Amino acid sequence: MKILFSFLALLVTFNTAYAGDLQITINNIHNDKGYLLISVYNNATAFETEDENEIHTYVAMPARVGSQIITLHAFPVGTYAISVLHDENGNSQFDVDKLGTPLEGYAYSNNVGLMATPTFKQAAFTHEQTNLEMKLLYTMK
């Protein structure tokens, strides 16, 4: 019995130590207006419905021209998909015109979504110790 508890304690320690940093580099930021809104999802339903109650991790940071890096330390191992919005006007919404064309910069993990909103499967990556590069897309600039 003592061996079983020692083994379980080792597994818990191993899994906790196995979480690594998730570093996200966001490139192609066109201006210093507003904020970058970064949402990390760990399931398809939340990602594809953009359910803000189901976001695994959410970060808002002031936008700066060029590139910015955000590091989420000791981030749990798993499968995730990320969306980034350059909320230039600070209204916390993804603004589109009457035809549905984005008016603000956006990006998804794996740099998918140029022609249509991607599925979780298209944007998903497995995190252990990850460095992602994401390029913001601006369709109206």
Short mmCIF file of N, CA, C and O in Angstrom, two decimals:
data_model
loop_
_atom_site.label_atom_id
_atom_site.label_comp_id
_atom_site.label_asym_id
_atom_site.label_seq_id
_atom_site.Cartn_x
_atom_site.Cartn_y
_atom_site.Cartn_z
N MET A 1 0.82 -1.19 0.00
CA MET A 1 0.00 0.00 0.00
C MET A 1 0.87 1.26 0.00
O MET A 1 0.57 2.21 -0.70
N LYS A 2 1.93 1.23 0.77
CA LYS A 2 2.84 2.36 0.85
C LYS A 2 3.47 2.64 -0.52
O LYS A 2 3.64 3.78 -0.92
N ILE A 3 3.77 1.58 -1.28
CA ILE A 3 4.34 1.73 -2.62
C ILE A 3 3.35 2.40 -3.55
O ILE A 3 3.70 3.27 -4.33
N LEU A 4 2.06 2.03 -3.44
CA LEU A 4 1.02 2.63 -4.28
C LEU A 4 0.93 4.12 -4.02
O LEU A 4 0.89 4.92 -4.96
N PHE A 5 0.91 4.55 -2.76
CA PHE A 5 0.85 5.97 -2.45
C PHE A 5 2.09 6.71 -2.94
O PHE A 5 2.00 7.82 -3.44
N SER A 6 3.25 6.10 -2.83
CA SER A 6 4.48 6.71 -3.33
C SER A 6 4.41 6.88 -4.84
O SER A 6 4.80 7.92 -5.39
N PHE A 7 3.89 5.87 -5.53
CA PHE A 7 3.75 5.93 -6.99
C PHE A 7 2.77 7.04 -7.39
O PHE A 7 3.04 7.82 -8.30
N LEU A 8 1.63 7.13 -6.69
CA LEU A 8 0.64 8.18 -7.00
C LEU A 8 1.21 9.57 -6.72
O LEU A 8 1.00 10.50 -7.50
N ALA A 9 1.95 9.72 -5.65
CA ALA A 9 2.59 11.01 -5.35
C ALA A 9 3.58 11.38 -6.44
O ALA A 9 3.67 12.54 -6.86
N LEU A 10 4.32 10.40 -6.95
CA LEU A 10 5.27 10.64 -8.03
C LEU A 10 4.54 11.06 -9.29
O LEU A 10 4.97 11.98 -9.99
N LEU A 11 3.41 10.44 -9.60
CA LEU A 11 2.64 10.81 -10.80
C LEU A 11 2.13 12.25 -10.70
O LEU A 11 2.21 13.01 -11.66
N VAL A 12 1.61 12.64 -9.54
CA VAL A 12 1.13 14.00 -9.36
C VAL A 12 2.28 14.98 -9.52
O VAL A 12 2.16 15.99 -10.21
N THR A 13 3.42 14.70 -8.93
CA THR A 13 4.59 15.56 -9.06
C THR A 13 5.04 15.63 -10.51
O THR A 13 5.33 16.70 -11.03
N PHE A 14 5.06 14.50 -11.20
CA PHE A 14 5.50 14.44 -12.59
C PHE A 14 4.58 15.27 -13.47
O PHE A 14 5.02 16.07 -14.29
N ASN A 15 3.25 15.13 -13.29
CA ASN A 15 2.31 15.87 -14.12
C ASN A 15 2.39 17.37 -13.86
O ASN A 15 2.30 18.16 -14.77
N THR A 16 2.54 17.76 -12.60
CA THR A 16 2.65 19.17 -12.28
C THR A 16 3.92 19.75 -12.88
O THR A 16 3.91 20.82 -13.47
N ALA A 17 5.02 19.05 -12.77
CA ALA A 17 6.29 19.53 -13.29
C ALA A 17 6.30 19.53 -14.82
O ALA A 17 7.08 20.23 -15.43
N TYR A 18 5.43 18.74 -15.41
CA TYR A 18 5.43 18.60 -16.85
C TYR A 18 4.84 19.82 -17.55
O TYR A 18 5.05 20.02 -18.72
N ALA A 19 4.06 20.64 -16.85
CA ALA A 19 3.53 21.86 -17.45
C ALA A 19 4.69 22.80 -17.78
O ALA A 19 5.60 22.97 -16.98
N GLY A 20 4.64 23.39 -18.97
CA GLY A 20 5.71 24.29 -19.39
C GLY A 20 5.15 25.63 -19.78
O GLY A 20 3.94 25.85 -19.84
N ASP A 21 6.05 26.56 -20.06
CA ASP A 21 5.63 27.89 -20.48
C ASP A 21 5.02 27.85 -21.88
O ASP A 21 5.48 27.10 -22.74
N LEU A 22 4.02 28.65 -22.07
CA LEU A 22 3.41 28.85 -23.38
C LEU A 22 3.74 30.27 -23.80
O LEU A 22 3.26 31.23 -23.19
N GLN A 23 4.62 30.40 -24.78
CA GLN A 23 5.03 31.72 -25.25
C GLN A 23 4.36 32.00 -26.58
O GLN A 23 4.45 31.21 -27.51
N ILE A 24 3.67 33.14 -26.66
CA ILE A 24 2.94 33.53 -27.86
C ILE A 24 3.54 34.83 -28.38
O ILE A 24 3.55 35.83 -27.68
N THR A 25 4.04 34.79 -29.61
CA THR A 25 4.54 36.00 -30.26
C THR A 25 3.49 36.44 -31.28
O THR A 25 3.09 35.67 -32.15
N ILE A 26 3.05 37.67 -31.13
CA ILE A 26 2.04 38.22 -32.04
C ILE A 26 2.74 39.23 -32.93
O ILE A 26 3.28 40.23 -32.44
N ASN A 27 2.73 38.95 -34.22
CA ASN A 27 3.42 39.79 -35.21
C ASN A 27 2.42 40.59 -36.03
O ASN A 27 1.24 40.29 -36.07
N ASN A 28 2.95 41.60 -36.71
CA ASN A 28 2.20 42.39 -37.69
C ASN A 28 1.15 43.29 -37.04
O ASN A 28 0.07 43.50 -37.59
N ILE A 29 1.46 43.82 -35.87
CA ILE A 29 0.54 44.75 -35.20
C ILE A 29 0.71 46.11 -35.89
O ILE A 29 1.79 46.69 -35.87
N HIS A 30 -0.35 46.60 -36.50
CA HIS A 30 -0.28 47.79 -37.34
C HIS A 30 -0.18 49.11 -36.59
O HIS A 30 0.33 50.09 -37.14
N ASN A 31 -0.73 49.19 -35.37
CA ASN A 31 -0.71 50.47 -34.66
C ASN A 31 -0.80 50.25 -33.15
O ASN A 31 -0.93 49.12 -32.69
N ASP A 32 -0.70 51.37 -32.42
CA ASP A 32 -0.74 51.34 -30.96
C ASP A 32 -2.13 51.56 -30.39
O ASP A 32 -2.29 51.75 -29.19
N LYS A 33 -3.14 51.54 -31.21
CA LYS A 33 -4.50 51.81 -30.75
C LYS A 33 -5.07 50.60 -30.01
O LYS A 33 -4.90 49.47 -30.43
N GLY A 34 -5.77 50.83 -28.93
CA GLY A 34 -6.53 49.79 -28.25
C GLY A 34 -5.71 48.70 -27.60
O GLY A 34 -4.61 48.95 -27.08
N TYR A 35 -6.26 47.49 -27.66
CA TYR A 35 -5.72 46.35 -26.93
C TYR A 35 -5.62 45.10 -27.80
O TYR A 35 -6.35 44.95 -28.77
N LEU A 36 -4.74 44.21 -27.39
CA LEU A 36 -4.73 42.85 -27.93
C LEU A 36 -5.50 42.00 -26.94
O LEU A 36 -5.20 41.99 -25.74
N LEU A 37 -6.51 41.30 -27.42
CA LEU A 37 -7.32 40.42 -26.59
C LEU A 37 -6.99 38.99 -27.00
O LEU A 37 -7.26 38.58 -28.13
N ILE A 38 -6.40 38.24 -26.09
CA ILE A 38 -5.90 36.90 -26.38
C ILE A 38 -6.74 35.90 -25.59
O ILE A 38 -6.80 35.95 -24.36
N SER A 39 -7.39 34.98 -26.33
CA SER A 39 -8.23 33.96 -25.71
C SER A 39 -7.67 32.59 -26.01
O SER A 39 -7.42 32.26 -27.16
N VAL A 40 -7.48 31.79 -24.97
CA VAL A 40 -6.98 30.42 -25.12
C VAL A 40 -8.12 29.47 -24.74
O VAL A 40 -8.66 29.56 -23.63
N TYR A 41 -8.47 28.60 -25.68
CA TYR A 41 -9.56 27.65 -25.49
C TYR A 41 -9.02 26.23 -25.40
O TYR A 41 -8.06 25.90 -26.09
N ASN A 42 -9.68 25.38 -24.61
CA ASN A 42 -9.25 23.99 -24.51
C ASN A 42 -10.30 23.01 -24.99
O ASN A 42 -10.21 21.82 -24.75
N ASN A 43 -11.33 23.52 -25.69
CA ASN A 43 -12.32 22.62 -26.28
C ASN A 43 -13.00 23.26 -27.48
O ASN A 43 -13.05 24.49 -27.61
N ALA A 44 -13.49 22.41 -28.38
CA ALA A 44 -14.05 22.86 -29.66
C ALA A 44 -15.31 23.70 -29.47
O ALA A 44 -15.48 24.72 -30.14
N THR A 45 -16.18 23.31 -28.57
CA THR A 45 -17.43 24.03 -28.39
C THR A 45 -17.18 25.47 -27.98
O THR A 45 -17.76 26.40 -28.55
N ALA A 46 -16.32 25.68 -27.02
CA ALA A 46 -16.02 27.04 -26.55
C ALA A 46 -15.36 27.85 -27.66
O ALA A 46 -15.73 29.01 -27.89
N PHE A 47 -14.41 27.26 -28.37
CA PHE A 47 -13.70 27.97 -29.44
C PHE A 47 -14.65 28.35 -30.57
O PHE A 47 -14.66 29.49 -31.04
N GLU A 48 -15.46 27.41 -31.00
CA GLU A 48 -16.30 27.64 -32.18
C GLU A 48 -17.52 28.51 -31.88
O GLU A 48 -18.07 29.12 -32.79
N THR A 49 -17.92 28.61 -30.61
CA THR A 49 -19.03 29.50 -30.25
C THR A 49 -18.52 30.80 -29.64
O THR A 49 -19.30 31.71 -29.36
N GLU A 50 -17.20 30.87 -29.41
CA GLU A 50 -16.56 32.02 -28.75
C GLU A 50 -17.24 32.33 -27.42
O GLU A 50 -17.46 33.48 -27.07
N ASP A 51 -17.57 31.28 -26.69
CA ASP A 51 -18.24 31.41 -25.40
C ASP A 51 -17.25 31.96 -24.38
O ASP A 51 -16.35 31.27 -23.94
N GLU A 52 -17.46 33.21 -24.00
CA GLU A 52 -16.52 33.85 -23.07
C GLU A 52 -16.53 33.21 -21.69
O GLU A 52 -15.58 33.37 -20.93
N ASN A 53 -17.57 32.48 -21.36
CA ASN A 53 -17.62 31.77 -20.08
C ASN A 53 -16.79 30.50 -20.08
O ASN A 53 -16.55 29.90 -19.04
N GLU A 54 -16.37 30.06 -21.27
CA GLU A 54 -15.62 28.81 -21.41
C GLU A 54 -14.17 29.03 -21.82
O GLU A 54 -13.48 28.09 -22.16
N ILE A 55 -13.72 30.27 -21.82
CA ILE A 55 -12.33 30.55 -22.17
C ILE A 55 -11.44 29.99 -21.07
O ILE A 55 -11.67 30.24 -19.88
N HIS A 56 -10.42 29.23 -21.46
CA HIS A 56 -9.49 28.66 -20.47
C HIS A 56 -8.64 29.77 -19.85
O HIS A 56 -8.48 29.84 -18.63
N THR A 57 -8.08 30.63 -20.69
CA THR A 57 -7.25 31.74 -20.23
C THR A 57 -7.51 32.94 -21.12
O THR A 57 -7.64 32.80 -22.34
N TYR A 58 -7.56 34.12 -20.51
CA TYR A 58 -7.82 35.35 -21.26
C TYR A 58 -6.82 36.41 -20.81
O TYR A 58 -6.60 36.59 -19.61
N VAL A 59 -6.21 37.09 -21.77
CA VAL A 59 -5.25 38.15 -21.47
C VAL A 59 -5.57 39.36 -22.33
O VAL A 59 -5.80 39.22 -23.54
N ALA A 60 -5.60 40.54 -21.75
CA ALA A 60 -5.74 41.79 -22.49
C ALA A 60 -4.50 42.62 -22.21
O ALA A 60 -4.07 42.75 -21.06
N MET A 61 -3.90 43.16 -23.28
CA MET A 61 -2.71 43.98 -23.11
C MET A 61 -2.72 45.11 -24.12
O MET A 61 -3.25 44.96 -25.22
N PRO A 62 -2.17 46.27 -23.75
CA PRO A 62 -2.13 47.39 -24.70
C PRO A 62 -1.36 46.99 -25.97
O PRO A 62 -0.34 46.32 -25.91
N ALA A 63 -1.88 47.42 -27.11
CA ALA A 63 -1.24 47.12 -28.39
C ALA A 63 -0.03 48.02 -28.59
O ALA A 63 -0.03 49.19 -28.19
N ARG A 64 1.01 47.45 -29.22
CA ARG A 64 2.19 48.20 -29.62
C ARG A 64 2.54 47.79 -31.05
O ARG A 64 2.47 46.60 -31.39
N VAL A 65 2.94 48.73 -31.86
CA VAL A 65 3.29 48.46 -33.25
C VAL A 65 4.38 47.41 -33.33
O VAL A 65 5.31 47.39 -32.52
N GLY A 66 4.27 46.51 -34.30
CA GLY A 66 5.30 45.51 -34.55
C GLY A 66 4.94 44.16 -33.99
O GLY A 66 3.97 43.54 -34.41
N SER A 67 5.71 43.70 -33.00
CA SER A 67 5.50 42.39 -32.39
C SER A 67 5.44 42.51 -30.88
O SER A 67 6.08 43.38 -30.30
N GLN A 68 4.66 41.63 -30.27
CA GLN A 68 4.60 41.55 -28.81
C GLN A 68 4.64 40.08 -28.41
O GLN A 68 4.14 39.21 -29.13
N ILE A 69 5.23 39.84 -27.25
CA ILE A 69 5.34 38.48 -26.73
C ILE A 69 4.62 38.42 -25.39
O ILE A 69 4.79 39.29 -24.53
N ILE A 70 3.82 37.38 -25.24
CA ILE A 70 3.18 37.09 -23.95
C ILE A 70 3.59 35.68 -23.55
O ILE A 70 3.58 34.78 -24.38
N THR A 71 3.99 35.50 -22.30
CA THR A 71 4.37 34.18 -21.81
C THR A 71 3.44 33.79 -20.67
O THR A 71 3.32 34.53 -19.69
N LEU A 72 2.79 32.65 -20.84
CA LEU A 72 1.94 32.09 -19.79
C LEU A 72 2.77 31.01 -19.11
O LEU A 72 3.04 29.96 -19.69
N HIS A 73 3.21 31.28 -17.90
CA HIS A 73 4.13 30.40 -17.18
C HIS A 73 3.41 29.18 -16.61
O HIS A 73 2.26 29.27 -16.19
N ALA A 74 4.11 28.04 -16.60
CA ALA A 74 3.61 26.78 -16.04
C ALA A 74 2.20 26.48 -16.56
O ALA A 74 1.31 26.11 -15.80
N PHE A 75 2.01 26.64 -17.84
CA PHE A 75 0.70 26.41 -18.45
C PHE A 75 0.46 24.91 -18.59
O PHE A 75 1.35 24.18 -19.03
N PRO A 76 -0.71 24.42 -18.20
CA PRO A 76 -0.96 22.97 -18.21
C PRO A 76 -0.80 22.33 -19.59
O PRO A 76 -1.18 22.92 -20.60
N VAL A 77 -0.27 21.15 -19.61
CA VAL A 77 -0.16 20.37 -20.84
C VAL A 77 -1.56 20.09 -21.35
O VAL A 77 -2.48 19.84 -20.58
N GLY A 78 -1.75 20.17 -22.67
CA GLY A 78 -3.06 19.89 -23.25
C GLY A 78 -3.15 20.35 -24.68
O GLY A 78 -2.18 20.81 -25.27
N THR A 79 -4.35 20.24 -25.23
CA THR A 79 -4.63 20.69 -26.59
C THR A 79 -5.43 21.98 -26.50
O THR A 79 -6.44 22.04 -25.79
N TYR A 80 -4.97 22.99 -27.23
CA TYR A 80 -5.56 24.32 -27.15
C TYR A 80 -5.68 24.93 -28.54
O TYR A 80 -5.01 24.50 -29.49
N ALA A 81 -6.50 25.97 -28.63
CA ALA A 81 -6.56 26.83 -29.81
C ALA A 81 -6.64 28.26 -29.28
O ALA A 81 -7.26 28.52 -28.24
N ILE A 82 -6.01 29.18 -30.00
CA ILE A 82 -5.93 30.57 -29.54
C ILE A 82 -6.52 31.49 -30.60
O ILE A 82 -6.32 31.29 -31.79
N SER A 83 -7.23 32.51 -30.12
CA SER A 83 -7.66 33.59 -31.00
C SER A 83 -7.13 34.90 -30.42
O SER A 83 -7.04 35.06 -29.20
N VAL A 84 -6.75 35.80 -31.31
CA VAL A 84 -6.26 37.12 -30.91
C VAL A 84 -7.05 38.16 -31.69
O VAL A 84 -7.26 38.03 -32.89
N LEU A 85 -7.47 39.20 -31.00
CA LEU A 85 -8.16 40.32 -31.62
C LEU A 85 -7.40 41.60 -31.29
O LEU A 85 -7.07 41.83 -30.13
N HIS A 86 -7.11 42.40 -32.30
CA HIS A 86 -6.57 43.73 -32.06
C HIS A 86 -7.78 44.66 -31.98
O HIS A 86 -8.27 45.16 -32.98
N ASP A 87 -8.24 44.87 -30.76
CA ASP A 87 -9.43 45.69 -30.50
C ASP A 87 -9.03 47.16 -30.52
O ASP A 87 -8.81 47.77 -29.48
N GLU A 88 -8.93 47.70 -31.71
CA GLU A 88 -8.41 49.05 -31.89
C GLU A 88 -9.25 50.13 -31.22
O GLU A 88 -8.72 51.13 -30.75
N ASN A 89 -10.56 49.95 -31.19
CA ASN A 89 -11.42 51.00 -30.62
C ASN A 89 -11.80 50.72 -29.16
O ASN A 89 -12.55 51.47 -28.56
N GLY A 90 -11.30 49.62 -28.59
CA GLY A 90 -11.51 49.34 -27.17
C GLY A 90 -12.92 48.98 -26.77
O GLY A 90 -13.27 49.10 -25.60
N ASN A 91 -13.75 48.49 -27.71
CA ASN A 91 -15.12 48.14 -27.35
C ASN A 91 -15.30 46.67 -26.99
O ASN A 91 -16.42 46.21 -26.78
N SER A 92 -14.21 45.91 -26.94
CA SER A 92 -14.21 44.48 -26.58
C SER A 92 -15.05 43.62 -27.52
O SER A 92 -15.54 42.57 -27.13
N GLN A 93 -15.20 44.08 -28.76
CA GLN A 93 -15.95 43.33 -29.77
C GLN A 93 -15.13 43.21 -31.04
O GLN A 93 -14.30 44.07 -31.34
N PHE A 94 -15.39 42.15 -31.80
CA PHE A 94 -14.76 41.95 -33.09
C PHE A 94 -15.63 42.67 -34.12
O PHE A 94 -16.68 42.19 -34.52
N ASP A 95 -15.20 43.87 -34.50
CA ASP A 95 -16.00 44.71 -35.40
C ASP A 95 -15.87 44.26 -36.84
O ASP A 95 -14.77 43.99 -37.34
N VAL A 96 -17.02 44.16 -37.51
CA VAL A 96 -17.09 43.80 -38.92
C VAL A 96 -18.01 44.79 -39.63
O VAL A 96 -18.84 45.46 -39.00
N ASP A 97 -17.85 44.89 -40.97
CA ASP A 97 -18.75 45.76 -41.73
C ASP A 97 -20.05 45.03 -42.04
O ASP A 97 -20.27 43.90 -41.59
N LYS A 98 -20.91 45.63 -42.84
CA LYS A 98 -22.23 45.06 -43.15
C LYS A 98 -22.13 43.72 -43.88
O LYS A 98 -23.05 42.92 -43.83
N LEU A 99 -21.01 43.48 -44.56
CA LEU A 99 -20.83 42.22 -45.28
C LEU A 99 -20.13 41.16 -44.44
O LEU A 99 -19.89 40.04 -44.89
N GLY A 100 -19.74 41.53 -43.22
CA GLY A 100 -19.06 40.59 -42.34
C GLY A 100 -17.54 40.62 -42.47
O GLY A 100 -16.85 39.78 -41.90
N THR A 101 -17.00 41.60 -43.20
CA THR A 101 -15.56 41.74 -43.37
C THR A 101 -14.96 42.36 -42.10
O THR A 101 -15.45 43.40 -41.65
N PRO A 102 -13.94 41.74 -41.53
CA PRO A 102 -13.34 42.27 -40.31
C PRO A 102 -12.79 43.69 -40.48
O PRO A 102 -12.17 44.01 -41.49
N LEU A 103 -13.05 44.53 -39.49
CA LEU A 103 -12.54 45.90 -39.48
C LEU A 103 -11.33 46.05 -38.56
O LEU A 103 -10.74 47.13 -38.51
N GLU A 104 -10.98 45.00 -37.83
CA GLU A 104 -9.85 45.02 -36.91
C GLU A 104 -8.99 43.79 -37.16
O GLU A 104 -9.43 42.81 -37.75
N GLY A 105 -7.75 43.85 -36.69
CA GLY A 105 -6.83 42.74 -36.87
C GLY A 105 -7.21 41.53 -36.03
O GLY A 105 -7.77 41.68 -34.94
N TYR A 106 -6.92 40.35 -36.56
CA TYR A 106 -7.23 39.11 -35.86
C TYR A 106 -6.23 38.03 -36.25
O TYR A 106 -5.55 38.14 -37.27
N ALA A 107 -6.13 37.01 -35.42
CA ALA A 107 -5.25 35.87 -35.71
C ALA A 107 -5.76 34.66 -34.95
O ALA A 107 -6.45 34.79 -33.93
N TYR A 108 -5.40 33.50 -35.49
CA TYR A 108 -5.69 32.22 -34.83
C TYR A 108 -4.41 31.41 -34.78
O TYR A 108 -3.53 31.54 -35.65
N SER A 109 -4.30 30.54 -33.78
CA SER A 109 -3.13 29.66 -33.71
C SER A 109 -3.05 28.84 -35.00
O SER A 109 -4.06 28.61 -35.66
N ASN A 110 -1.85 28.46 -35.36
CA ASN A 110 -1.52 27.79 -36.62
C ASN A 110 -1.68 28.73 -37.82
O ASN A 110 -1.63 28.30 -38.96
N ASN A 111 -1.92 30.02 -37.55
CA ASN A 111 -2.10 31.04 -38.59
C ASN A 111 -3.12 30.61 -39.64
O ASN A 111 -2.93 30.78 -40.83
N VAL A 112 -4.24 30.05 -39.16
CA VAL A 112 -5.34 29.68 -40.04
C VAL A 112 -6.40 30.76 -39.97
O VAL A 112 -6.33 31.66 -39.13
N GLY A 113 -7.39 30.71 -40.85
CA GLY A 113 -8.50 31.64 -40.78
C GLY A 113 -8.44 32.80 -41.74
O GLY A 113 -9.15 33.78 -41.55
N LEU A 114 -7.60 32.70 -42.77
CA LEU A 114 -7.50 33.80 -43.73
C LEU A 114 -8.81 33.98 -44.50
O LEU A 114 -9.27 35.10 -44.69
N MET A 115 -9.43 32.90 -44.92
CA MET A 115 -10.63 32.99 -45.74
C MET A 115 -11.93 32.74 -44.96
O MET A 115 -12.99 33.11 -45.42
N ALA A 116 -11.85 32.10 -43.82
CA ALA A 116 -13.03 31.80 -43.02
C ALA A 116 -12.59 31.51 -41.59
O ALA A 116 -11.44 31.17 -41.34
N THR A 117 -13.53 31.64 -40.66
CA THR A 117 -13.23 31.31 -39.27
C THR A 117 -12.89 29.83 -39.18
O THR A 117 -13.65 28.99 -39.65
N PRO A 118 -11.74 29.51 -38.58
CA PRO A 118 -11.33 28.10 -38.52
C PRO A 118 -12.10 27.31 -37.47
O PRO A 118 -12.70 27.87 -36.56
N THR A 119 -12.02 26.01 -37.60
CA THR A 119 -12.54 25.11 -36.56
C THR A 119 -11.47 24.95 -35.48
O THR A 119 -10.31 25.31 -35.69
N PHE A 120 -11.88 24.40 -34.36
CA PHE A 120 -10.93 24.11 -33.29
C PHE A 120 -9.83 23.19 -33.81
O PHE A 120 -8.66 23.40 -33.55
N LYS A 121 -10.22 22.18 -34.56
CA LYS A 121 -9.26 21.21 -35.09
C LYS A 121 -8.20 21.89 -35.96
O LYS A 121 -7.01 21.56 -35.89
N GLN A 122 -8.59 22.86 -36.76
CA GLN A 122 -7.64 23.57 -37.62
C GLN A 122 -6.67 24.44 -36.82
O GLN A 122 -5.51 24.59 -37.19
N ALA A 123 -7.16 25.02 -35.75
CA ALA A 123 -6.34 25.94 -34.95
C ALA A 123 -5.64 25.26 -33.78
O ALA A 123 -4.79 25.87 -33.13
N ALA A 124 -5.97 24.01 -33.51
CA ALA A 124 -5.48 23.33 -32.31
C ALA A 124 -4.00 22.97 -32.40
O ALA A 124 -3.47 22.68 -33.47
N PHE A 125 -3.36 23.00 -31.24
CA PHE A 125 -1.97 22.56 -31.08
C PHE A 125 -1.86 21.88 -29.73
O PHE A 125 -2.67 22.12 -28.84
N THR A 126 -0.88 21.02 -29.61
CA THR A 126 -0.63 20.35 -28.34
C THR A 126 0.48 21.08 -27.62
O THR A 126 1.55 21.29 -28.18
N HIS A 127 0.20 21.47 -26.39
CA HIS A 127 1.18 22.24 -25.61
C HIS A 127 1.89 21.35 -24.60
O HIS A 127 1.27 20.62 -23.85
N GLU A 128 3.19 21.43 -24.62
CA GLU A 128 4.05 20.90 -23.55
C GLU A 128 5.00 22.01 -23.14
O GLU A 128 4.99 22.46 -22.03
N GLN A 129 5.81 22.45 -24.06
CA GLN A 129 6.68 23.62 -23.91
C GLN A 129 6.63 24.27 -25.29
O GLN A 129 7.27 23.81 -26.22
N THR A 130 5.83 25.28 -25.44
CA THR A 130 5.46 25.76 -26.77
C THR A 130 5.83 27.21 -26.99
O THR A 130 5.63 28.05 -26.12
N ASN A 131 6.35 27.48 -28.17
CA ASN A 131 6.56 28.85 -28.66
C ASN A 131 5.76 28.99 -29.94
O ASN A 131 6.07 28.35 -30.94
N LEU A 132 4.73 29.82 -29.91
CA LEU A 132 3.88 30.03 -31.08
C LEU A 132 4.15 31.39 -31.68
O LEU A 132 4.39 32.36 -30.95
N GLU A 133 4.08 31.49 -33.00
CA GLU A 133 4.13 32.77 -33.69
C GLU A 133 2.81 32.93 -34.41
O GLU A 133 2.38 32.04 -35.15
N MET A 134 2.15 34.06 -34.18
CA MET A 134 0.87 34.33 -34.80
C MET A 134 0.96 35.67 -35.52
O MET A 134 1.49 36.63 -34.97
N LYS A 135 0.44 35.72 -36.73
CA LYS A 135 0.47 36.95 -37.52
C LYS A 135 -0.94 37.52 -37.61
O LYS A 135 -1.86 36.86 -38.08
N LEU A 136 -1.09 38.76 -37.13
CA LEU A 136 -2.38 39.42 -37.22
C LEU A 136 -2.70 39.70 -38.69
O LEU A 136 -1.83 40.09 -39.47
N LEU A 137 -3.96 39.51 -39.03
CA LEU A 137 -4.46 39.79 -40.38
C LEU A 137 -5.35 41.01 -40.32
O LEU A 137 -6.18 41.13 -39.43
N TYR A 138 -5.17 41.91 -41.25
CA TYR A 138 -5.99 43.11 -41.36
C TYR A 138 -6.56 43.14 -42.77
O TYR A 138 -5.81 43.34 -43.73
N THR A 139 -7.85 42.92 -42.91
CA THR A 139 -8.43 42.87 -44.25
C THR A 139 -8.82 44.23 -44.79
O THR A 139 -8.95 44.40 -45.98
N MET A 140 -9.01 45.20 -43.92
CA MET A 140 -9.47 46.53 -44.36
C MET A 140 -8.35 47.56 -44.36
O MET A 140 -8.61 48.74 -44.50
N LYS A 141 -7.12 47.16 -44.21
CA LYS A 141 -6.01 48.12 -44.14
C LYS A 141 -5.21 48.10 -45.43
O LYS A 141 -5.01 47.14 -46.06
#
